[in-house]
Amino acid sequence: MIIDIHGHYTTEPQALHRFRDQQLAGLADAGRKPKSADLGITDEELVKSVEPQLRFQKERGSDLTIFSPRASGMGHHVGNEAIGREWCRVSNDLVHRICTLLPENFAAVGQLPQFPGAPIDNCIPELERIVGELGFVGVNLNPDPSGGYWKSPPLTDRSWYPIYEKMCELEVPAMIHVTGSCNPAVHFTGAHYINGDTTAFMQLLQGDLFKDFPTLKFVIPHGGGAVPFHWGRYRGIAQDMKKPLLEEHLLRNVFFDTCVYHLPGIELMARVVPVDNILFASEMLGAVKGIDPRTGHHYDDTKRYLDQVNQLGEDARWKIFEGNARRVYPRLDRQLAKRGHPGRKTA
Amino acid sequence: MIIDIHGHYTTEPQALHRFRDQQLAGLADAGRKPKSADLGITDEELVKSVEPQLRFQKERGSDLTIFSPRASGMGHHVGNEAIGREWCRVSNDLVHRICTLLPENFAAVGQLPQFPGAPIDNCIPELERIVGELGFVGVNLNPDPSGGYWKSPPLTDRSWYPIYEKMCELEVPAMIHVTGSCNPAVHFTGAHYINGDTTAFMQLLQGDLFKDFPTLKFVIPHGGGAVPFHWGRYRGIAQDMKKPLLEEHLLRNVFFDTCVYHLPGIELMARVVPVDNILFASEMLGAVKGIDPRTGHHYDDTKRYLDQVNQLGEDARWKIFEGNARRVYPRLDRQLAKRGHPGRKTA
């Protein structure tokens, strides 16, 4: 089974965008607020909206996509906290419906109603709802709800602890994923996303968070930002800071996805990052939509790159494509087992 | 000849730190301002202070280091603009003295008295002074003088144009280098530096700056941040934005140094970045000071990694170690020729 752990609902129906426009228009003119959070989207429309994803799954050879609302759409810095909470709920509910309609193809990950300066505690009810009531298997956590200005304390700060306690209790990992940037100096997919990954990794390196939360799990997307390319730098900085080796200090808790859109990048990852820490992902229909004229294939068809990394043996491939995902997302593993897809016994 | 294009004066005498302390203490208590900008450092002390650099040059096999004030010391966000201007001048003057004392070992690059919100025009007199009067061959330009909050417009904004006009007139390139971070979420060498590189590259990708300044040259340090690791992402984003190929769009004007502290990272660079755009650099005695226990060598001994990249032929090596530096820093090339080190004729 091939599990793609990083997909966003980037083919959402226009009705969702209309709702968001009305929400934000309502800030300026209360008469324009949406009348209802019922978007009137039918199941048929939802299934139709993810046909591109289903086609790519078939064409590229993946089975299941871990699916969350559009990352840039989370917009934690936009509007106010109440509007954000409603938006979050509506966005999560749509993802839930898709995953319920197509359980063999999608497993749900949610967004949180984070808001700049608001305590993370305010996100706990939504986390409990999506995991406890809706069966979500993970959550996206934004280390910079200010949208490109980095006004929150680092992820190792105690102010974040309430969400970590709840994540551990519920056995869900977080993908550390920023949302859009409202900073004109920082492009969202070309700078903010990658910087977010790099910054989060460095925050974790500086701290000792996993002493307090030994079972907490984070996935850093986009191949870990700059981290694998600068693996020697991070090993050396950790050493200068008298931290343990990265393997002991971070790698029981921190994982990287494979959203790196060329073969040399994927080869580098496979060389420097331990195989237990690499999870297959493509973020298809996301940041880069084109076809690479050098290969004739989509840039974001990352399975092709992995298939070309010759030094990966069968066991390593199984870990990257399935085993690690089942380990990092234990609720997904149990859902799959219940539906007749048991995992492999590991040594 | 082996030219290391990225070195900072990180072994500065304590007298410089005392001066800075007094400067900043003077903000709170005017009576504590430094009495004079003459630090009383002798030539002998200066030469002694760079013995570590001279020893590494000999041991590692480089000849000349392009040398600028400590990057994190620039502190553009610290104090006020007048204090920053004095600090900049003192810092540049020390580098100038070292390069005058040891011209075979060091060539000078300066810092600018940038200050958050102040027009870049205010930096032109110092740029004219260091290049015109002191013989500097380049300059460091900070894309984020706010120190980790990214409050300036992107480098493609017209507000930056006055410094570009002067750089082109004077024939000096800029290394795009942030300074320390005053943002507790963003570690300086582990996040801000690398994010600065990535962000600057993306700003340039989004814009069309080099249509207006076809001879302007930027060096992006630390291997270009995350860029080579995500080369496919950037090629794809440029394509989605209907920009020309990166080669035409940016690579006549944008260069990357080799401050990447492990062999796989350097190998990746050599595979994806055209050889004409790679300049040898180590930033020795900088961000990572330790010895890698896996190799028994310093992480920042980047020449060793390049020497192990087998696919680089003799001509490519000459470009990376010398030729590209002479092309990007034409004033250095002329200084070297005058001192009896003519460059190689290129095809």
XYZ file of C-alpha atoms in Angstrom:
694
model
C 0.000 0.000 0.000
C 1.306 3.435 -0.922
C 0.340 6.226 1.474
C 0.885 9.845 0.415
C 0.921 11.711 3.720
C 0.673 15.254 2.356
C -2.305 16.351 0.325
C -4.451 19.454 0.659
C -7.949 20.058 -0.642
C -6.883 22.468 -3.381
C -9.771 21.595 -5.687
C -12.467 22.834 -3.343
C -15.836 23.915 -4.774
C -16.436 27.589 -5.437
C -19.125 27.551 -2.744
C -16.352 27.348 -0.130
C -14.633 30.418 -1.549
C -17.952 32.266 -1.677
C -18.495 31.459 1.981
C -15.036 32.786 2.871
C -15.601 35.962 0.859
C -18.864 36.560 2.656
C -17.252 35.908 6.018
C -14.547 38.483 5.379
C -16.906 40.924 3.680
C -18.946 40.674 6.872
C -16.067 42.254 8.770
C -16.602 45.463 6.848
C -20.354 45.186 6.424
C -22.218 42.934 8.827
C -25.071 42.604 6.345
C -22.782 40.557 4.097
C -22.074 37.799 6.613
C -22.907 34.314 5.332
C -26.437 33.342 6.264
C -25.450 29.824 7.231
C -22.421 27.573 7.544
C -24.253 25.042 5.397
C -22.569 25.533 2.027
C -25.119 23.493 0.137
C -22.450 21.310 -1.482
C -23.759 17.887 -2.400
C -21.902 14.616 -1.962
C -21.772 14.293 -5.727
C -20.070 17.661 -6.023
C -17.542 16.673 -3.398
C -16.676 13.419 -5.099
C -16.422 15.188 -8.419
C -14.143 17.848 -6.919
C -11.488 15.286 -6.015
C -11.459 13.508 -9.344
C -8.065 15.060 -10.165
C -6.596 13.548 -6.996
C -8.174 10.166 -7.718
C -6.802 10.219 -11.251
C -3.286 11.052 -10.037
C -3.470 8.321 -7.405
C -4.217 5.829 -10.156
C -1.734 7.217 -12.696
C 1.131 7.657 -10.273
C 0.496 4.549 -8.236
C -0.496 5.682 -4.759
C -3.431 4.317 -2.795
C -4.312 6.658 0.019
C -3.749 10.390 0.537
C -3.672 11.979 3.965
C -5.844 14.932 3.220
C -6.267 18.289 4.932
C -7.722 21.680 4.039
C -5.728 23.923 1.676
C -2.663 25.090 3.626
C -2.599 28.657 2.339
C -6.338 28.768 2.901
C -6.031 28.253 6.671
C -5.280 31.986 6.952
C -4.828 32.057 10.704
C -3.846 35.725 10.574
C -6.974 36.740 8.668
C -10.029 38.356 10.240
C -10.628 37.605 13.888
C -10.618 34.558 16.105
C -14.354 33.910 15.929
C -14.393 34.016 12.143
C -11.316 31.798 12.084
C -13.023 29.249 14.300
C -16.048 29.049 12.015
C -13.820 28.859 8.928
C -11.781 26.097 10.493
C -14.872 24.075 11.313
C -16.331 24.451 7.836
C -12.995 23.531 6.220
C -12.517 20.483 8.425
C -16.085 19.344 7.873
C -15.623 19.315 4.099
C -12.488 17.218 4.399
C -14.338 14.901 6.745
C -17.146 14.405 4.246
C -14.693 13.576 1.469
C -12.862 11.062 3.632
C -16.183 9.490 4.646
C -17.320 9.271 1.048
C -13.999 7.858 -0.192
C -12.412 6.101 2.787
C -10.158 3.942 0.629
C -8.612 7.030 -0.958
C -8.447 9.670 1.746
C -7.713 9.918 5.460
C -8.380 13.200 7.205
C -6.025 15.658 8.853
C -7.431 18.892 10.224
C -6.569 22.516 10.621
C -6.766 24.332 13.948
C -8.411 27.680 14.716
C -5.092 29.281 15.672
C -5.062 33.059 15.854
C -2.082 35.388 16.418
C -1.687 36.041 20.109
C -4.588 33.796 21.149
C -3.741 30.935 23.512
C -3.350 27.572 21.834
C -5.778 26.182 24.438
C -8.540 27.695 22.321
C -7.781 25.084 19.663
C -8.332 22.079 21.898
C -12.102 21.761 21.435
C -11.693 21.590 17.644
C -8.881 19.049 17.967
C -11.059 16.912 20.234
C -13.961 17.233 17.817
C -12.102 16.269 14.666
C -10.213 13.377 16.241
C -12.811 12.145 18.731
C -15.978 12.680 16.711
C -14.817 12.748 13.089
C -11.970 10.237 13.095
C -9.174 12.534 11.904
C -5.715 10.969 12.163
C -3.563 14.085 12.517
C -3.519 17.836 12.577
C -1.674 20.723 10.956
C 0.057 23.031 13.411
C 1.174 26.494 12.294
C 4.333 27.717 14.067
C 3.695 31.273 12.791
C 0.010 32.263 12.970
C 1.073 35.839 12.185
C 1.550 34.799 8.551
C 5.184 35.591 7.841
C 6.246 37.823 10.723
C 7.117 35.093 13.258
C 5.500 36.748 16.252
C 4.841 33.573 18.267
C 7.295 32.042 20.707
C 9.185 28.985 19.432
C 7.431 25.626 19.422
C 9.447 24.616 22.472
C 7.834 27.343 24.574
C 5.503 26.182 27.344
C 2.654 28.189 25.858
C 2.349 25.461 23.213
C 2.250 22.626 25.759
C -1.553 22.315 26.088
C -1.890 21.261 22.451
C 0.991 18.792 22.789
C -0.655 17.220 25.840
C -3.859 16.779 23.889
C -2.031 15.450 20.809
C -0.257 12.834 22.921
C -3.468 11.879 24.666
C -5.272 11.493 21.328
C -2.272 9.833 19.614
C -2.162 12.229 16.683
C 0.946 13.735 15.087
C 1.135 17.290 13.797
C 2.451 18.362 10.463
C 4.226 21.666 11.088
C 2.750 23.719 8.269
C 2.483 27.481 7.945
C -0.343 29.066 6.020
C -0.255 31.920 3.496
C 2.039 34.875 4.030
C 0.738 38.394 4.548
C 4.328 39.649 4.445
C 5.136 41.123 1.015
C 8.806 40.185 1.453
C 8.012 36.502 1.904
C 6.343 34.516 -0.877
C 4.134 31.743 0.467
C 5.110 28.559 -1.367
C 8.555 29.794 -2.447
C 9.821 31.162 0.857
C 7.434 31.043 3.811
C 6.660 27.317 3.599
C 10.309 26.349 3.288
C 11.428 28.842 5.930
C 8.696 27.557 8.229
C 10.080 24.047 7.971
C 13.664 25.161 8.563
C 12.750 27.455 11.439
C 10.640 24.831 13.197
C 13.429 22.259 12.960
C 15.908 24.731 14.423
C 13.508 25.633 17.254
C 13.281 21.948 18.136
C 17.054 21.563 17.894
C 17.601 24.451 20.306
C 15.163 23.091 22.867
C 14.550 19.837 24.701
C 10.859 19.468 23.995
C 10.863 15.705 23.589
C 12.172 15.187 27.100
C 8.808 16.533 28.219
C 6.837 14.822 25.432
C 8.607 11.605 24.482
C 5.666 10.362 22.376
C 4.960 13.652 20.556
C 5.423 13.382 16.812
C 5.979 16.125 14.241
C 6.162 15.807 10.491
C 8.151 18.566 8.820
C 6.933 18.866 5.241
C 8.663 19.890 2.003
C 11.526 17.553 2.749
C 12.275 19.441 5.957
C 12.822 22.805 4.233
C 16.558 23.434 4.030
C 17.484 20.881 6.678
C 18.710 17.846 4.731
C 20.730 20.074 2.373
C 22.387 21.568 5.448
C 22.497 18.349 7.475
C 26.167 18.930 8.326
C 25.364 22.448 9.517
C 22.642 21.150 11.838
C 24.787 18.310 13.125
C 27.548 20.832 13.758
C 25.310 23.431 15.411
C 23.842 20.743 17.691
C 27.376 19.672 18.570
C 28.452 23.271 19.305
C 25.353 23.601 21.542
C 26.300 20.392 23.400
C 23.074 18.747 22.323
C 22.898 14.973 21.811
C 23.255 13.572 18.304
C 20.293 14.490 16.111
C 19.220 10.834 16.072
C 18.726 10.847 19.833
C 17.794 14.478 20.237
C 15.108 14.794 17.565
C 14.714 11.832 15.258
C 12.526 9.721 17.489
C 9.960 12.477 17.199
C 10.610 14.441 14.014
C 9.914 13.122 10.523
C 10.297 14.544 7.040
C 8.070 14.158 4.029
C 9.308 13.783 0.452
C 7.793 16.898 -1.141
C 11.024 17.729 -2.947
C 10.472 18.164 -6.647
C 13.536 16.781 -8.376
C 15.565 13.588 -8.243
C 18.833 15.025 -6.838
C 16.954 16.457 -3.847
C 15.252 13.146 -3.095
C 18.564 11.331 -3.474
C 20.159 13.698 -0.963
C 17.343 13.055 1.520
C 17.711 9.322 1.142
C 21.438 9.616 1.813
C 21.396 11.804 4.905
C 18.040 11.296 6.629
C 17.571 7.897 8.306
C 15.025 5.813 6.424
C 12.807 5.573 9.512
C 12.293 9.334 9.331
C 11.206 9.685 5.699
C 7.510 9.556 4.774
C 6.336 9.500 1.182
C 4.372 12.579 0.143
C 3.742 14.631 -2.963
C 1.443 17.544 -2.033
C -0.018 16.925 -5.474
C -2.023 19.730 -7.070
C -0.272 22.052 -4.658
C 2.645 24.466 -4.812
C 3.992 23.355 -8.183
C 1.477 22.282 -10.765
C 3.479 22.101 -13.970
C 5.198 19.420 -15.991
C 8.989 19.417 -15.954
C 10.053 19.733 -19.597
C 13.278 17.869 -18.756
C 11.397 14.724 -17.716
C 7.952 15.088 -19.273
C 6.425 14.397 -15.848
C 4.866 16.590 -13.209
C 7.381 18.140 -10.839
C 5.270 16.947 -7.907
C 5.155 13.296 -8.991
C 7.618 12.442 -6.227
C 7.019 8.698 -6.383
C 8.945 8.637 -9.651
C 12.002 10.105 -7.955
C 11.863 7.629 -5.090
C 11.490 4.771 -7.570
C 14.793 5.882 -9.107
C 16.778 5.855 -5.862
C 18.540 2.582 -6.378
C 20.123 2.182 -2.984
C 16.744 1.849 -1.277
C 16.021 -1.820 -0.613
C 12.588 -3.377 -0.386
C 12.308 -2.868 3.369
C 13.331 0.794 3.131
C 10.755 1.356 0.401
C 8.044 -0.228 2.496
C 8.936 2.039 5.402
C 8.902 5.196 3.279
C 5.720 4.335 1.404
C 3.698 2.738 4.189
C 5.359 1.584 7.383
C 6.520 4.929 8.706
C 3.125 6.493 8.008
C 1.398 3.741 9.991
C 3.836 4.305 12.865
C 3.575 8.113 12.891
C -0.210 8.078 12.378
C -1.310 5.195 14.664
C -4.992 6.072 14.253
C -4.629 5.628 10.523
C -2.972 2.261 11.080
C -5.910 1.119 13.198
C -8.465 2.420 10.701
C -6.712 0.593 7.895
C -6.502 -2.631 9.895
C -10.207 -2.398 10.667
C -10.948 -2.044 6.963
C -8.940 -5.140 6.146
C -5.511 -3.627 5.463
C -3.362 -4.808 8.358
C 0.153 -3.519 8.564
C 3.269 -5.595 8.273
C 4.785 -6.977 11.446
C 7.995 -5.045 12.057
C 11.061 -6.469 13.725
C 44.945 30.326 -6.737
C 42.162 29.375 -4.311
C 39.828 32.209 -3.320
C 37.460 31.732 -0.385
C 34.797 34.353 -0.990
C 33.056 34.185 2.392
C 34.939 35.000 5.564
C 33.938 37.237 8.456
C 36.150 38.829 11.074
C 34.995 36.585 13.914
C 38.269 36.789 15.825
C 38.052 40.493 16.459
C 39.929 41.990 19.437
C 38.026 42.574 22.669
C 38.540 46.320 22.180
C 35.966 46.229 19.394
C 33.405 44.575 21.663
C 34.174 47.097 24.426
C 33.541 49.901 21.958
C 30.194 48.388 20.952
C 29.177 47.903 24.583
C 29.985 51.522 25.310
C 28.078 52.666 22.255
C 24.945 50.812 23.324
C 25.389 51.671 27.000
C 25.472 55.267 25.815
C 21.871 54.902 24.651
C 20.788 54.495 28.247
C 23.416 56.716 29.852
C 25.071 59.309 27.640
C 28.029 59.438 30.015
C 28.991 55.929 28.929
C 29.409 56.738 25.230
C 32.823 55.790 23.851
C 35.222 58.706 24.099
C 36.640 58.083 20.649
C 36.259 55.859 17.640
C 39.990 55.140 17.850
C 40.022 51.700 19.445
C 43.734 51.759 20.142
C 44.288 48.410 18.431
C 47.829 48.056 17.089
C 48.786 46.524 13.765
C 50.478 43.719 15.642
C 47.273 42.940 17.491
C 45.349 42.882 14.231
C 47.774 40.506 12.559
C 47.784 38.296 15.623
C 43.967 38.263 15.698
C 43.776 36.635 12.270
C 46.354 33.945 12.906
C 43.580 31.308 13.080
C 42.438 32.280 9.577
C 46.011 32.257 8.256
C 46.613 28.833 9.764
C 43.433 27.417 8.207
C 44.335 28.928 4.840
C 47.640 27.046 4.985
C 46.249 23.806 6.381
C 43.229 23.621 4.119
C 44.904 24.960 1.026
C 43.292 28.288 0.238
C 45.161 31.464 -0.648
C 42.922 34.458 -0.252
C 39.818 35.094 1.838
C 37.254 37.728 0.949
C 36.821 39.206 4.370
C 34.065 41.293 5.934
C 32.958 42.250 9.434
C 31.216 39.618 11.548
C 27.778 39.098 9.993
C 25.821 38.765 13.209
C 27.751 41.764 14.519
C 26.357 44.107 11.856
C 23.229 44.440 14.015
C 21.358 46.778 11.713
C 18.301 46.657 13.972
C 20.254 47.644 17.080
C 20.342 51.131 18.574
C 19.689 53.969 16.189
C 20.878 54.991 12.758
C 23.640 57.342 13.952
C 25.142 54.704 16.222
C 24.851 52.177 13.429
C 26.712 54.463 11.060
C 29.602 54.892 13.467
C 29.669 51.154 14.200
C 29.699 50.378 10.499
C 32.605 52.719 9.876
C 34.660 51.333 12.746
C 33.953 47.757 11.661
C 34.858 48.438 8.038
C 38.005 50.299 9.038
C 39.302 47.327 11.001
C 38.730 45.011 8.049
C 40.474 47.526 5.818
C 43.527 47.600 8.080
C 43.775 43.822 8.079
C 43.514 43.660 4.303
C 46.164 46.369 3.974
C 48.485 44.557 6.362
C 47.969 41.177 4.704
C 47.008 41.874 1.073
C 48.034 38.424 -0.131
C 45.646 36.788 2.340
C 42.614 39.034 2.573
C 40.470 41.210 0.305
C 37.899 43.472 1.888
C 34.120 43.452 1.705
C 32.174 45.937 3.787
C 28.995 46.260 5.747
C 26.493 49.051 5.187
C 24.864 51.304 7.784
C 21.391 49.992 6.986
C 18.704 50.737 9.553
C 15.084 49.516 9.651
C 12.874 51.957 7.815
C 15.709 54.295 6.821
C 16.192 54.883 3.083
C 18.971 52.831 1.517
C 20.293 56.098 0.040
C 21.779 56.767 3.477
C 24.230 53.927 2.848
C 25.700 55.345 -0.338
C 28.363 57.549 1.255
C 29.801 54.575 3.163
C 29.726 52.416 0.030
C 31.568 55.138 -1.895
C 34.080 55.492 0.924
C 34.922 51.816 1.291
C 35.135 51.135 -2.433
C 36.520 54.449 -3.659
C 38.875 55.294 -0.817
C 39.612 51.955 0.841
C 39.646 49.567 -2.107
C 36.886 47.207 -0.961
C 35.788 44.747 -3.643
C 32.225 44.070 -2.535
C 29.573 44.728 0.061
C 27.159 42.823 2.269
C 23.531 43.777 1.770
C 20.946 42.821 4.385
C 17.493 42.107 2.935
C 15.950 42.261 6.431
C 17.395 45.091 8.547
C 14.622 44.438 11.093
C 16.547 41.374 12.253
C 14.133 38.508 11.714
C 10.771 40.201 11.194
C 11.076 40.909 7.451
C 9.676 44.421 7.551
C 11.426 45.746 4.415
C 9.991 45.507 0.928
C 11.476 42.780 -1.274
C 14.853 43.385 -2.915
C 13.082 43.979 -6.211
C 11.295 47.050 -4.846
C 12.346 50.391 -6.290
C 13.287 51.671 -2.845
C 16.436 49.525 -3.124
C 17.391 50.894 -6.547
C 19.749 53.679 -5.387
C 22.168 51.170 -3.890
C 22.019 49.005 -7.013
C 22.812 52.000 -9.201
C 25.849 52.757 -7.066
C 26.943 49.101 -6.985
C 26.795 48.908 -10.778
C 28.664 52.180 -11.139
C 31.370 50.998 -8.739
C 31.429 47.438 -10.153
C 30.925 45.713 -6.826
C 28.692 42.713 -6.131
C 26.668 42.292 -2.951
C 26.528 39.218 -0.814
C 22.936 39.027 0.424
C 23.561 38.407 4.106
C 21.267 39.018 7.058
C 22.663 39.869 10.455
C 21.696 38.542 13.876
C 18.073 37.853 14.706
C 16.216 39.726 17.437
C 13.263 37.397 16.889
C 13.179 34.689 19.583
C 11.438 32.311 17.144
C 14.271 32.528 14.612
C 17.777 31.359 15.496
C 20.432 33.347 13.696
C 22.803 30.828 12.095
C 20.340 27.917 12.180
C 17.281 29.617 10.715
C 17.579 33.329 9.918
C 20.685 33.050 7.720
C 19.299 30.153 5.715
C 15.820 31.682 5.491
C 17.386 34.960 4.379
C 19.078 33.206 1.480
C 15.931 31.355 0.445
C 13.712 34.416 0.781
C 16.052 36.661 -1.210
C 16.248 34.132 -4.042
C 12.469 33.889 -4.173
C 12.128 37.688 -4.171
C 14.420 37.823 -7.185
C 12.529 34.992 -8.871
C 9.212 36.822 -8.453
C 10.557 40.067 -9.890
C 12.398 41.204 -12.983
C 15.152 43.191 -11.312
C 17.907 42.250 -13.732
C 16.034 43.721 -16.657
C 16.654 47.061 -14.973
C 20.172 46.158 -13.761
C 21.715 43.710 -16.209
C 25.189 44.022 -14.644
C 24.096 43.810 -10.997
C 25.552 40.789 -9.212
C 24.387 39.078 -6.032
C 26.045 36.248 -4.168
C 23.650 34.180 -2.076
C 25.644 32.547 0.702
C 25.260 29.251 2.579
C 24.842 27.400 -0.672
C 21.777 29.475 -1.512
C 19.829 28.474 1.618
C 17.255 25.875 0.645
C 17.356 26.668 -3.058
C 19.516 23.910 -4.591
C 17.753 21.253 -2.487
C 14.467 22.540 -3.895
C 15.776 23.340 -7.389
C 12.832 21.519 -8.975
C 10.402 23.517 -6.853
C 11.954 26.798 -7.976
C 12.102 25.743 -11.611
C 8.455 24.736 -11.341
C 7.328 27.886 -9.540
C 9.113 30.042 -12.143
C 7.369 28.045 -14.864
C 3.943 28.448 -13.188
C 4.648 32.207 -12.969
C 5.508 32.326 -16.690
C 9.036 33.481 -15.893
C 11.941 32.582 -18.186
C 14.147 29.610 -17.326
C 16.187 30.269 -14.180
C 19.357 30.343 -16.302
C 18.085 33.353 -18.242
C 15.978 34.898 -15.536
C 18.483 34.911 -12.654
C 21.694 33.038 -13.246
C 23.545 35.745 -15.128
C 23.295 37.794 -11.941
C 22.872 35.431 -9.001
C 25.645 33.227 -7.636
C 25.866 30.743 -4.776
C 28.713 30.079 -2.386
C 29.697 26.638 -1.102
C 29.119 27.109 2.632
C 27.369 23.759 2.926
C 28.917 21.604 5.588
C 28.753 18.045 4.344
C 29.682 16.179 1.190
C 26.158 15.181 0.041
C 25.069 18.831 0.110
C 28.041 19.953 -1.963
C 27.470 17.083 -4.391
C 23.860 18.178 -4.831
C 24.950 21.752 -5.547
C 27.453 20.587 -8.122
C 24.739 18.545 -9.837
C 21.997 21.144 -10.059
C 23.637 24.572 -10.039
C 25.562 25.490 -13.204
C 29.299 25.538 -12.534
C 29.511 29.200 -13.567
C 27.302 30.081 -10.594
C 29.212 28.323 -7.813
C 31.889 30.185 -5.845
C 34.116 28.448 -3.329
C 33.606 29.610 0.259
C 33.856 28.206 3.754
C 32.844 30.946 6.231
C 35.568 29.420 8.378
C 35.491 30.165 12.098
C 31.859 31.074 11.619
C 28.519 29.389 12.204
C 29.862 25.887 12.799
C 33.181 25.604 14.576
C 33.419 21.934 15.480
C 35.063 18.865 14.036
C 32.786 16.289 12.451
C 33.430 13.036 14.332
C 32.441 11.093 11.212
C 35.296 12.563 9.170
C 37.745 13.905 11.733
C 37.728 17.246 9.895
C 36.061 20.558 10.569
C 32.506 20.760 9.255
C 33.400 24.078 7.604
C 36.417 22.749 5.697
C 34.395 22.861 2.498
C 37.370 22.516 0.190
C 37.622 18.863 1.229
C 34.081 18.227 0.030
C 34.680 19.906 -3.315
C 37.885 17.921 -3.756
C 35.791 14.762 -3.433
C 33.279 15.683 -6.139
C 34.679 13.521 -8.886
C 32.601 14.773 -11.773
C 34.166 18.241 -11.610
C 36.839 18.575 -14.281
C 39.863 20.834 -14.093
C 38.139 23.757 -15.768
C 35.116 23.511 -13.487
C 37.393 23.451 -10.445
C 39.238 26.533 -11.649
C 35.948 28.348 -12.087
C 34.674 27.425 -8.635
C 37.952 28.138 -6.841
C 39.103 31.211 -8.738
C 37.592 32.135 -12.077
C 34.038 32.841 -10.959
C 35.283 34.958 -8.054
C 37.385 37.079 -10.426
C 34.368 37.523 -12.691
C 31.897 38.376 -9.918
C 34.388 40.614 -8.085
C 36.092 42.486 -10.968
C 37.852 44.874 -8.607
C 39.477 41.907 -6.906
C 40.570 40.578 -10.285
C 42.242 43.880 -11.109
C 43.903 44.117 -7.699
C 45.262 40.596 -8.084
C 46.535 41.299 -11.597
C 48.280 44.419 -10.351
C 50.010 42.387 -7.648
C 51.265 39.894 -10.211
C 48.465 37.329 -10.162
C 46.810 37.678 -13.557
C 43.700 35.650 -14.208
C 43.402 32.947 -16.790
C 42.119 33.901 -20.223
C 38.645 32.422 -20.522
C 37.086 31.219 -23.723
